[in-house]
mmCIF file of C-alpha atoms and ligand atoms in Angstrom:
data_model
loop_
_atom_site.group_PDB
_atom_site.id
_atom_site.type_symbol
_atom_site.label_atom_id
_atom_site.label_comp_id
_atom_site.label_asym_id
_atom_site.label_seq_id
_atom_site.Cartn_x
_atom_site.Cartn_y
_atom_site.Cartn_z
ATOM 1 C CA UNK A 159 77.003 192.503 122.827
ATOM 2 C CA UNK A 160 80.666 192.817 122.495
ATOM 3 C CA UNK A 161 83.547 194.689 120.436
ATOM 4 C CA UNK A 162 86.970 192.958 119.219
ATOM 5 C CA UNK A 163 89.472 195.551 118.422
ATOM 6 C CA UNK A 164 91.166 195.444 114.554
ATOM 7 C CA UNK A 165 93.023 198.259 114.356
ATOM 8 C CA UNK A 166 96.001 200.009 116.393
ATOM 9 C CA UNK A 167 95.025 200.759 119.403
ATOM 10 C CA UNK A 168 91.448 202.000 117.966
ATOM 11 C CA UNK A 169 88.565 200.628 115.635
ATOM 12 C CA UNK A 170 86.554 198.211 117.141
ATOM 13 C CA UNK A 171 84.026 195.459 114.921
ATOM 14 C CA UNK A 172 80.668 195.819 117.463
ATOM 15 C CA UNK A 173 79.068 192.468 117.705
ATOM 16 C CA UNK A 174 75.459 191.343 118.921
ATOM 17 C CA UNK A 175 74.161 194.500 118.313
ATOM 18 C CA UNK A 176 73.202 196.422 115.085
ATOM 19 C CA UNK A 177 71.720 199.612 113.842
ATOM 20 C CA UNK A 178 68.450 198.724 114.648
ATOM 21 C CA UNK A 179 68.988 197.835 118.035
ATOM 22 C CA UNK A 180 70.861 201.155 119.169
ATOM 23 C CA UNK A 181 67.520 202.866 116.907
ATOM 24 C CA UNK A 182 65.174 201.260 119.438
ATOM 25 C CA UNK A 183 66.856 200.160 122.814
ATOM 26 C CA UNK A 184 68.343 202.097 125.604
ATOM 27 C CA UNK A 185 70.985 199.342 126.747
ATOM 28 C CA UNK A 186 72.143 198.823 123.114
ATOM 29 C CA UNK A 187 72.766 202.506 122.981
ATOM 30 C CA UNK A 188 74.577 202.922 125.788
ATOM 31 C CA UNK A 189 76.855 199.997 124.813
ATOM 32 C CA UNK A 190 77.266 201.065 121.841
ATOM 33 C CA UNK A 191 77.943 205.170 122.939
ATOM 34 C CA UNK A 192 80.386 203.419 125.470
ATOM 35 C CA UNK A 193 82.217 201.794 122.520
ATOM 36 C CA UNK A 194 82.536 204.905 120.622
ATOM 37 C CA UNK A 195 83.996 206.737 123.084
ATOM 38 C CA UNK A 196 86.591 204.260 124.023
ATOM 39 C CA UNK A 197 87.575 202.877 120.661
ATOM 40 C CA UNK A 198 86.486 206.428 118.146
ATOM 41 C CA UNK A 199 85.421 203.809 114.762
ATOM 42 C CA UNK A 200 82.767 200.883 115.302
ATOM 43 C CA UNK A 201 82.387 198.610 112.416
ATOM 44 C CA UNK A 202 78.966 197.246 112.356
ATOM 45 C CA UNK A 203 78.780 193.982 109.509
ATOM 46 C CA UNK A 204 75.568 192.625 107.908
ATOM 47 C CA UNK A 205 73.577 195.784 108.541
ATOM 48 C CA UNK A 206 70.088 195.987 106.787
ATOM 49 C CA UNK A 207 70.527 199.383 105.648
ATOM 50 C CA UNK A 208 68.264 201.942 104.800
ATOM 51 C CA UNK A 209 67.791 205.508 105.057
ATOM 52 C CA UNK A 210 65.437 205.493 107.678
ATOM 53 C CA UNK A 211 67.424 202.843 109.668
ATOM 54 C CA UNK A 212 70.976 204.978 109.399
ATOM 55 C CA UNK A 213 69.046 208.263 110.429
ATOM 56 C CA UNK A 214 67.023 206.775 113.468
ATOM 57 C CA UNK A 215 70.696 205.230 114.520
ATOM 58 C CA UNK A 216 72.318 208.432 114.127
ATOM 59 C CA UNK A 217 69.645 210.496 115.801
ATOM 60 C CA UNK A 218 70.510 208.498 118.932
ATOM 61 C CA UNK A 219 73.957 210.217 119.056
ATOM 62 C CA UNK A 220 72.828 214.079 118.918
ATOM 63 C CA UNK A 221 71.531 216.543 115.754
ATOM 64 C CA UNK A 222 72.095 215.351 112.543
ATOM 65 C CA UNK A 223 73.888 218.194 110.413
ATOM 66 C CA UNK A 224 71.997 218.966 107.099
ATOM 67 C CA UNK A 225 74.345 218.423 104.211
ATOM 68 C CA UNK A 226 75.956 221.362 103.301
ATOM 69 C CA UNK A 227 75.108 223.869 100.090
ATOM 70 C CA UNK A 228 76.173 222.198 96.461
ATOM 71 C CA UNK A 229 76.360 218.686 97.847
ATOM 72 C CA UNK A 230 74.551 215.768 96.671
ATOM 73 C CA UNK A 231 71.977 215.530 99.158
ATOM 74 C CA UNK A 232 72.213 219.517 100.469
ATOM 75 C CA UNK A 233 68.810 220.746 102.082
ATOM 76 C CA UNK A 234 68.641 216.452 103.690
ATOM 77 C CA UNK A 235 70.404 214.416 106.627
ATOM 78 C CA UNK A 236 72.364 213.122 103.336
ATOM 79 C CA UNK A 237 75.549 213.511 102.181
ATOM 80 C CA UNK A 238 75.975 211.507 99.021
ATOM 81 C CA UNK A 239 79.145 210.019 97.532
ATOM 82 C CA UNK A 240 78.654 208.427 94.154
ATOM 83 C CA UNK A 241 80.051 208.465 91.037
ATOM 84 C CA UNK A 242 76.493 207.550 89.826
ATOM 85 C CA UNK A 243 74.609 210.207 88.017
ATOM 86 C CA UNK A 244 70.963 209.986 89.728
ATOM 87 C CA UNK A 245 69.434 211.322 86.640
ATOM 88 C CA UNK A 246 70.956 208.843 83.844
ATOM 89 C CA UNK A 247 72.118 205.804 85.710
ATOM 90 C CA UNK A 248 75.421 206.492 84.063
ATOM 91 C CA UNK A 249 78.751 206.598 85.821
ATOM 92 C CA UNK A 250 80.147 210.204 86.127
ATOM 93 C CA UNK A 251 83.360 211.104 83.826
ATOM 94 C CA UNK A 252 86.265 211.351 85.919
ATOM 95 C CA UNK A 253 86.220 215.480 85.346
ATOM 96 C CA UNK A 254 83.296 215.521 87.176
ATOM 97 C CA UNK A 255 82.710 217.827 90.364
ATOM 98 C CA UNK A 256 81.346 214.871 92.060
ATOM 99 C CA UNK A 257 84.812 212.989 91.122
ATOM 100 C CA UNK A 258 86.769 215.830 91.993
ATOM 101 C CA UNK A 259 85.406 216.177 95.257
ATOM 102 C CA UNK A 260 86.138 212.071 95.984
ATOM 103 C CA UNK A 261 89.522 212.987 94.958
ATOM 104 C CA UNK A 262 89.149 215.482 97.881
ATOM 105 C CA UNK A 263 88.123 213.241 99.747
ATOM 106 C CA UNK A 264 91.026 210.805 99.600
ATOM 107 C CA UNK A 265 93.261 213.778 102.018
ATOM 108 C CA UNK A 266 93.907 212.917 105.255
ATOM 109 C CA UNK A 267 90.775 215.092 106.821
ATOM 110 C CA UNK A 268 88.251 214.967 109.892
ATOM 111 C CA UNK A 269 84.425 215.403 108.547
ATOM 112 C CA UNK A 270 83.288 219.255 108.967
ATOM 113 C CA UNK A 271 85.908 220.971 111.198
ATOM 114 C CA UNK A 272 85.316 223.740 108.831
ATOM 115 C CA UNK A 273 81.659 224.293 110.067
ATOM 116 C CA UNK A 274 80.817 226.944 112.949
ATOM 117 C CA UNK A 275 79.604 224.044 114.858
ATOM 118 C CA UNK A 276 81.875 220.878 114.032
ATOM 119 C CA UNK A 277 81.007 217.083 114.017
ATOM 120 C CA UNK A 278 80.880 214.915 116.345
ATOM 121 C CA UNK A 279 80.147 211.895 114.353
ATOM 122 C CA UNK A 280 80.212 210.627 110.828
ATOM 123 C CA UNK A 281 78.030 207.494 109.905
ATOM 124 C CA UNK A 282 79.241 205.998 106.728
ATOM 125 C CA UNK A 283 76.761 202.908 104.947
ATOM 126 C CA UNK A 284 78.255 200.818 101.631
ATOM 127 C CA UNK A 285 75.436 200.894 99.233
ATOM 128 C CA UNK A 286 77.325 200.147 95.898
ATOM 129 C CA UNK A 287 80.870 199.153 96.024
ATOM 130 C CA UNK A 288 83.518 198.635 93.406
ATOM 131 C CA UNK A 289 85.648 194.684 93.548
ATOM 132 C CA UNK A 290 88.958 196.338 94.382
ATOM 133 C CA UNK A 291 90.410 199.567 95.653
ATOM 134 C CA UNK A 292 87.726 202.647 97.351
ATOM 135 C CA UNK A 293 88.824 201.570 100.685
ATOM 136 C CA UNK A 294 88.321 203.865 103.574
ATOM 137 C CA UNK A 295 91.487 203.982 105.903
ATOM 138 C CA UNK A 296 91.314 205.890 109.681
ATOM 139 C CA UNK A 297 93.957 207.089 111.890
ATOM 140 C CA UNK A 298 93.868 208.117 115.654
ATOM 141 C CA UNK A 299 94.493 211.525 116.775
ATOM 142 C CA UNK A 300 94.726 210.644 120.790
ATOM 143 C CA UNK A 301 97.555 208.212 119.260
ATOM 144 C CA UNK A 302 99.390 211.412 117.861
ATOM 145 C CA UNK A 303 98.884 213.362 120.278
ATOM 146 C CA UNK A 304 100.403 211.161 122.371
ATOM 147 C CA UNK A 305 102.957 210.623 120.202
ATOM 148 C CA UNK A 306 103.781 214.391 119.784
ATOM 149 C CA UNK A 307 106.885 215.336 122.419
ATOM 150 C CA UNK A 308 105.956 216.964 125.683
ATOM 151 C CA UNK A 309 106.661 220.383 124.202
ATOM 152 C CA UNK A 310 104.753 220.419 121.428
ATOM 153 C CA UNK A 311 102.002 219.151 123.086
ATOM 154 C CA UNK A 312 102.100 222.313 125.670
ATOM 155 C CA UNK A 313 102.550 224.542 122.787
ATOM 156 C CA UNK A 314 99.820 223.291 120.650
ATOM 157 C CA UNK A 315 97.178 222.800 123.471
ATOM 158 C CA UNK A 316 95.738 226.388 123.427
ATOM 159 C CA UNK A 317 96.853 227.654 119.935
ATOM 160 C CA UNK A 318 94.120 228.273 117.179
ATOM 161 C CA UNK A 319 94.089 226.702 113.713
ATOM 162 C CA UNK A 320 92.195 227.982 111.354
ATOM 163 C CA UNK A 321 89.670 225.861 109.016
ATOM 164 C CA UNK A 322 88.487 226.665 105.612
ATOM 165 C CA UNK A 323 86.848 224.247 103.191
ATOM 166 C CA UNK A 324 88.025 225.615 100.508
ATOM 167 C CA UNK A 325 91.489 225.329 101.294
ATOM 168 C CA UNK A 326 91.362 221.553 100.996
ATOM 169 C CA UNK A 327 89.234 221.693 98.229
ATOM 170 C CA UNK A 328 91.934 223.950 96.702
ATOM 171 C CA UNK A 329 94.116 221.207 96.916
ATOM 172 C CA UNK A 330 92.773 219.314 94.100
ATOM 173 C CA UNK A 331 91.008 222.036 91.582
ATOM 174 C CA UNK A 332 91.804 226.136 91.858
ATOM 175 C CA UNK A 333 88.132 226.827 91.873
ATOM 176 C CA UNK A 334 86.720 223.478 93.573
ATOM 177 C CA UNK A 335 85.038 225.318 96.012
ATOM 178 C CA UNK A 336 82.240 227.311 94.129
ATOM 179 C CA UNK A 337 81.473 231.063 95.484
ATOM 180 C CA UNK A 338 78.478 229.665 96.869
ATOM 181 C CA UNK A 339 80.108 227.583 99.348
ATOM 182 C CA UNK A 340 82.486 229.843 100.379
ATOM 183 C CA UNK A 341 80.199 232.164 100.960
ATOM 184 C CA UNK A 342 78.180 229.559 103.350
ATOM 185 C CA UNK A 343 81.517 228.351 104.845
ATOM 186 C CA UNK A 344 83.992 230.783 105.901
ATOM 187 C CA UNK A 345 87.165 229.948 107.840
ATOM 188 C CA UNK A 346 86.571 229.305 111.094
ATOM 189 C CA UNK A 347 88.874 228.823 114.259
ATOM 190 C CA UNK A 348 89.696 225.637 116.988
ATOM 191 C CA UNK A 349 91.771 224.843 119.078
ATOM 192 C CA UNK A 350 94.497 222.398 118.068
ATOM 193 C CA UNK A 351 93.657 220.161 120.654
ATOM 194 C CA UNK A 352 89.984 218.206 121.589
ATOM 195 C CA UNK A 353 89.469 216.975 125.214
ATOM 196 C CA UNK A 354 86.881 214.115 125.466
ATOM 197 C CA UNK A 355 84.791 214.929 128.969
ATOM 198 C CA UNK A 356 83.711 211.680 128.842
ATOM 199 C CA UNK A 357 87.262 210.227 129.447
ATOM 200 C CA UNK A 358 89.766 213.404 129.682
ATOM 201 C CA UNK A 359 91.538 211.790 126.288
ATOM 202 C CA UNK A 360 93.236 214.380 124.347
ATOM 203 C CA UNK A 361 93.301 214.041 120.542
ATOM 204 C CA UNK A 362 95.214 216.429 118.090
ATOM 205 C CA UNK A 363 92.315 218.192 116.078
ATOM 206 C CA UNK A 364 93.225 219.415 112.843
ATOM 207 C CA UNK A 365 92.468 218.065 109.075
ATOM 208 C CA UNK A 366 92.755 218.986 105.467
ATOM 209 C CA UNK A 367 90.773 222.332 105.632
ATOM 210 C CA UNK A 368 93.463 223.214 108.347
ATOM 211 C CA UNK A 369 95.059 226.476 106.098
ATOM 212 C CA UNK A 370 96.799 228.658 109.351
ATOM 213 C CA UNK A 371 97.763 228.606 112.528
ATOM 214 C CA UNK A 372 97.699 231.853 114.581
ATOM 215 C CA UNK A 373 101.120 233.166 115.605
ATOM 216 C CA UNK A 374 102.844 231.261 113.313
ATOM 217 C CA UNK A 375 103.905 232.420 109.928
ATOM 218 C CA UNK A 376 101.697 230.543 106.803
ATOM 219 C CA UNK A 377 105.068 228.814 105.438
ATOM 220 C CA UNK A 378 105.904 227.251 108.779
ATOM 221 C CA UNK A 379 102.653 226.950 109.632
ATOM 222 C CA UNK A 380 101.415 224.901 106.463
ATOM 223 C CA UNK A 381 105.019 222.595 107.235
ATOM 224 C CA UNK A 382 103.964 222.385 110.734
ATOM 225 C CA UNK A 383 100.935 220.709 109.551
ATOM 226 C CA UNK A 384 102.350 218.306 106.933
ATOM 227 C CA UNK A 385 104.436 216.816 109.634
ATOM 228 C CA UNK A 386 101.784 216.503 112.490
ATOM 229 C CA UNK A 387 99.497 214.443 109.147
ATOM 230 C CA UNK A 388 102.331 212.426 108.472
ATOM 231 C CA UNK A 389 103.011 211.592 112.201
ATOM 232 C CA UNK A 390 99.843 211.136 112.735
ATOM 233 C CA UNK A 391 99.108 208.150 109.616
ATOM 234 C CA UNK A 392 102.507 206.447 110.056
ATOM 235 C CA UNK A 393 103.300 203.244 108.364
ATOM 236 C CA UNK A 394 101.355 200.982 111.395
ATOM 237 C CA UNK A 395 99.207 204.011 112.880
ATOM 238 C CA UNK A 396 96.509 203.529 110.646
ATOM 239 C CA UNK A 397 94.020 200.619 110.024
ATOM 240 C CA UNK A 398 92.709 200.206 105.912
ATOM 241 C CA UNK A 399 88.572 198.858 105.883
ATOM 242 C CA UNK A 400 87.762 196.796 102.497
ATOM 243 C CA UNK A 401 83.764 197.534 102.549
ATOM 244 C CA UNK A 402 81.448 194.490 102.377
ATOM 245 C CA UNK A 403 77.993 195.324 101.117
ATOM 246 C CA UNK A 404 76.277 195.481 104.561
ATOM 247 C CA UNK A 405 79.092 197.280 106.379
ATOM 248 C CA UNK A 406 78.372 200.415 108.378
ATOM 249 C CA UNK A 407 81.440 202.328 109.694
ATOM 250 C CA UNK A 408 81.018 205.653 112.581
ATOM 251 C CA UNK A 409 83.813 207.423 113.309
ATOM 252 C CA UNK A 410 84.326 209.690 116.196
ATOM 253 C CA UNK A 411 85.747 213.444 113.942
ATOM 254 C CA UNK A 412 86.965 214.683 117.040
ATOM 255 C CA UNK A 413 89.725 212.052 117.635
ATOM 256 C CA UNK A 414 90.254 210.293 114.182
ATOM 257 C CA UNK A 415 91.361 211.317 110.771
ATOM 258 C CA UNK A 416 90.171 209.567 107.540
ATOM 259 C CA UNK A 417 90.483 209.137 103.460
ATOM 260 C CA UNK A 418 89.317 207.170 101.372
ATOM 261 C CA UNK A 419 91.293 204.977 98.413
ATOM 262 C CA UNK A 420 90.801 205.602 94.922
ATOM 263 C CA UNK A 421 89.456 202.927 92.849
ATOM 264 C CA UNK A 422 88.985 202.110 88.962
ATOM 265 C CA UNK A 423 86.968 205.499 87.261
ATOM 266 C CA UNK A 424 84.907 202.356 84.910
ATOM 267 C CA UNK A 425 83.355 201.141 88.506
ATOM 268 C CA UNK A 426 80.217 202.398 90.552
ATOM 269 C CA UNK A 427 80.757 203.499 94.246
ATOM 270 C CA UNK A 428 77.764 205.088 96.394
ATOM 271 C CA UNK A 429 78.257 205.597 100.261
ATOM 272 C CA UNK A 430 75.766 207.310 102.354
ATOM 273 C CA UNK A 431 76.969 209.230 104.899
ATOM 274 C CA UNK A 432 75.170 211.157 108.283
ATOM 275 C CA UNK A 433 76.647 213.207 110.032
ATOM 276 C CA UNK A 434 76.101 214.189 114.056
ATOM 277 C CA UNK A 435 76.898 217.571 115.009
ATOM 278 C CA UNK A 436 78.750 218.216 118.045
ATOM 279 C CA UNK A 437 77.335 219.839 121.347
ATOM 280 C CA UNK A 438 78.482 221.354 124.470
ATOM 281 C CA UNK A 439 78.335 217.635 126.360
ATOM 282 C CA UNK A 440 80.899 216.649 123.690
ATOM 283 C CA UNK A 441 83.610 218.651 124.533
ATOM 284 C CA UNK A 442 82.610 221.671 122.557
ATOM 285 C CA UNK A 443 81.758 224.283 124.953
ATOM 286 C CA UNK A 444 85.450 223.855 125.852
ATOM 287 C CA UNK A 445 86.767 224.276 122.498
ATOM 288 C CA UNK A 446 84.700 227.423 122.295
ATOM 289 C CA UNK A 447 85.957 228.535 125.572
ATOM 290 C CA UNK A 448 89.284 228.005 124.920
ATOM 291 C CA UNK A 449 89.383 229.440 121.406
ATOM 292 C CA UNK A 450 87.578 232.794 123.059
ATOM 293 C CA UNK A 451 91.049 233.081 125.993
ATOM 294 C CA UNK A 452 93.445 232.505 122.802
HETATM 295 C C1 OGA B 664 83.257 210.705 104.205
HETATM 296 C C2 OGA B 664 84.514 210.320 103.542
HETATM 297 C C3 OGA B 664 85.642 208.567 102.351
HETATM 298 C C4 OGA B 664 85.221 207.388 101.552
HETATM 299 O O1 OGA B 664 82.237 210.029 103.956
HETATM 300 O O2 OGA B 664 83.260 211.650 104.987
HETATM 301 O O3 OGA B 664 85.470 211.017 103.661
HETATM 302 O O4 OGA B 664 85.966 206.393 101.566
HETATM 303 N N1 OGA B 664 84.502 209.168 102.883
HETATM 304 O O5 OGA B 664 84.165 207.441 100.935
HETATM 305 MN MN1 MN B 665 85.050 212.588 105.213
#
């Protein structure tokens, strides 16, 4: 078992060790939940992947979140990005919600930071995948935040952002957001930074559904924001994965941000994703702790 590092400073390919391993041995595991925390995206190639195998992987890690109301997959462990239309076979017109919400998807943004209890983990599997573009590209937030002058980083350590999914979704399509989900996902509030007990790293925590930060007016706020994203995916901060068909990527949503890459509307793309929701042991109970003082 080892992991070779391809990206700056963070995401690591794991090698001599797969899904199925980490699904049914302790030692692979705890390599591999070593790994995580030290690297925040593993790369697994050649993966068998199934369902089954990517939920018994992910249960390893903690809870799985059930995908949210009005996805593809809501009510499962699933969240389902395609551009396939499950009942016809036939690709989705570019109009779509489902395309719209890919489109989302391609904003800088850390998986579920608008939930009352965030993510921990994403797991992402390439089931259908188009010849060129639909890339997936990561950036680190402990990179950032170290980054970020002295300052900042004692300003920003204890303020509160607020997080609203339909902000981001906002972003692409006034009424992207149905009253549905809003209703199931109202703004909540985090600190601005994430400490990881496992190794006291610090990473900058905010995303695309970041919409306010407390204390500071919206305008300045919303600029303050813009520039922490663009600091934070600088030319050479951030690494660009081309999927194989086998490929399994997890990311660590406390520490990383992600997007994916658009690619031709004529061609099929369907990813899988879990997601692992955070707990106490993860660094939450501090985040809740500190959020309660602000
Ligand atoms: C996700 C996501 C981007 C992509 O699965 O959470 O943002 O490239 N995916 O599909
Ligand atoms: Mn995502």
């Amino acid at each position: 078992m080892d992991v070779r590092l391809l990206g700056p400073g963070f995401f690591a390919e794991v090698r001599g060790v797969g899904l199925a391993d980490v699904a049914e041995r302790d030692d692979a595991y705890a390599f591999v939940r070593a790994a995580f925390e030290e690297h925040s995206v593993l790369l697994f190639r050649c993966q068998p992947i199934t369902d089954e195998l990517q939920v018994a992987y992910s249960k390893r890690f903690g809870p799985l979140e059930v995908a949210k109301v009005a996805s593809l997959g809501e009510g499962t462990p699933f969240s389902i990005l395609t551009n396939i239309d499950r009942t016809t076979g036939r690709l989705m017109p570019p109009d779509h919600k489902e395309a719209l919400r890919a489109r989302a998807n391609q904003l800088w943004h850390t998986d579920s930071s608008y939930k009352e209890t965030p993510a921990l983990a994403s797991v992402l599997s390439a089931r259908t995948i188009p010849a060129t573009g639909g890339e997936t590209e990561f950036a680190s937030m402990r990179r950032a935040w170290e980054r970020l002058p002295e300052a900042t980083r004692a300003r920003l350590t204890n303020t509160v952002a607020h997080h609203d999914y339909a902000h981001s979704r906002g972003k692409i399509a006034p009424h992207l957001a149905s009253e549905r989900e809003k209703d199931a996902l109202p703004p909540v509030r985090w600190p601005m930074r994430w400490r990881n007990p496992v190794n006291g790293r610090d990473a900058l925590y905010i995303a695309s559904h970041t919409c306010a930060i407390e204390g500071m007016p919206r305008g300045e706020a919303l600029t303050l924001l813009d520039e922490l994203v663009a600091l934070a995916t600088a030319p050479g901060c951030t690494h660009l994965h081309a999927w194989a068909p086998g490929d399994v990527i997890m990311w660590d949503n406390r520490a990383t941000l992600h997007r994916g890459r658009p690619w031709p509307d004529d061609k099929p793309r369907h990813m899988v994703r879990t997601t692992i929701s955070a707990t106490d042991a993860d660094g939450l109970a501090d985040m809740r702790e500190r959020k309660k003082a602000a």
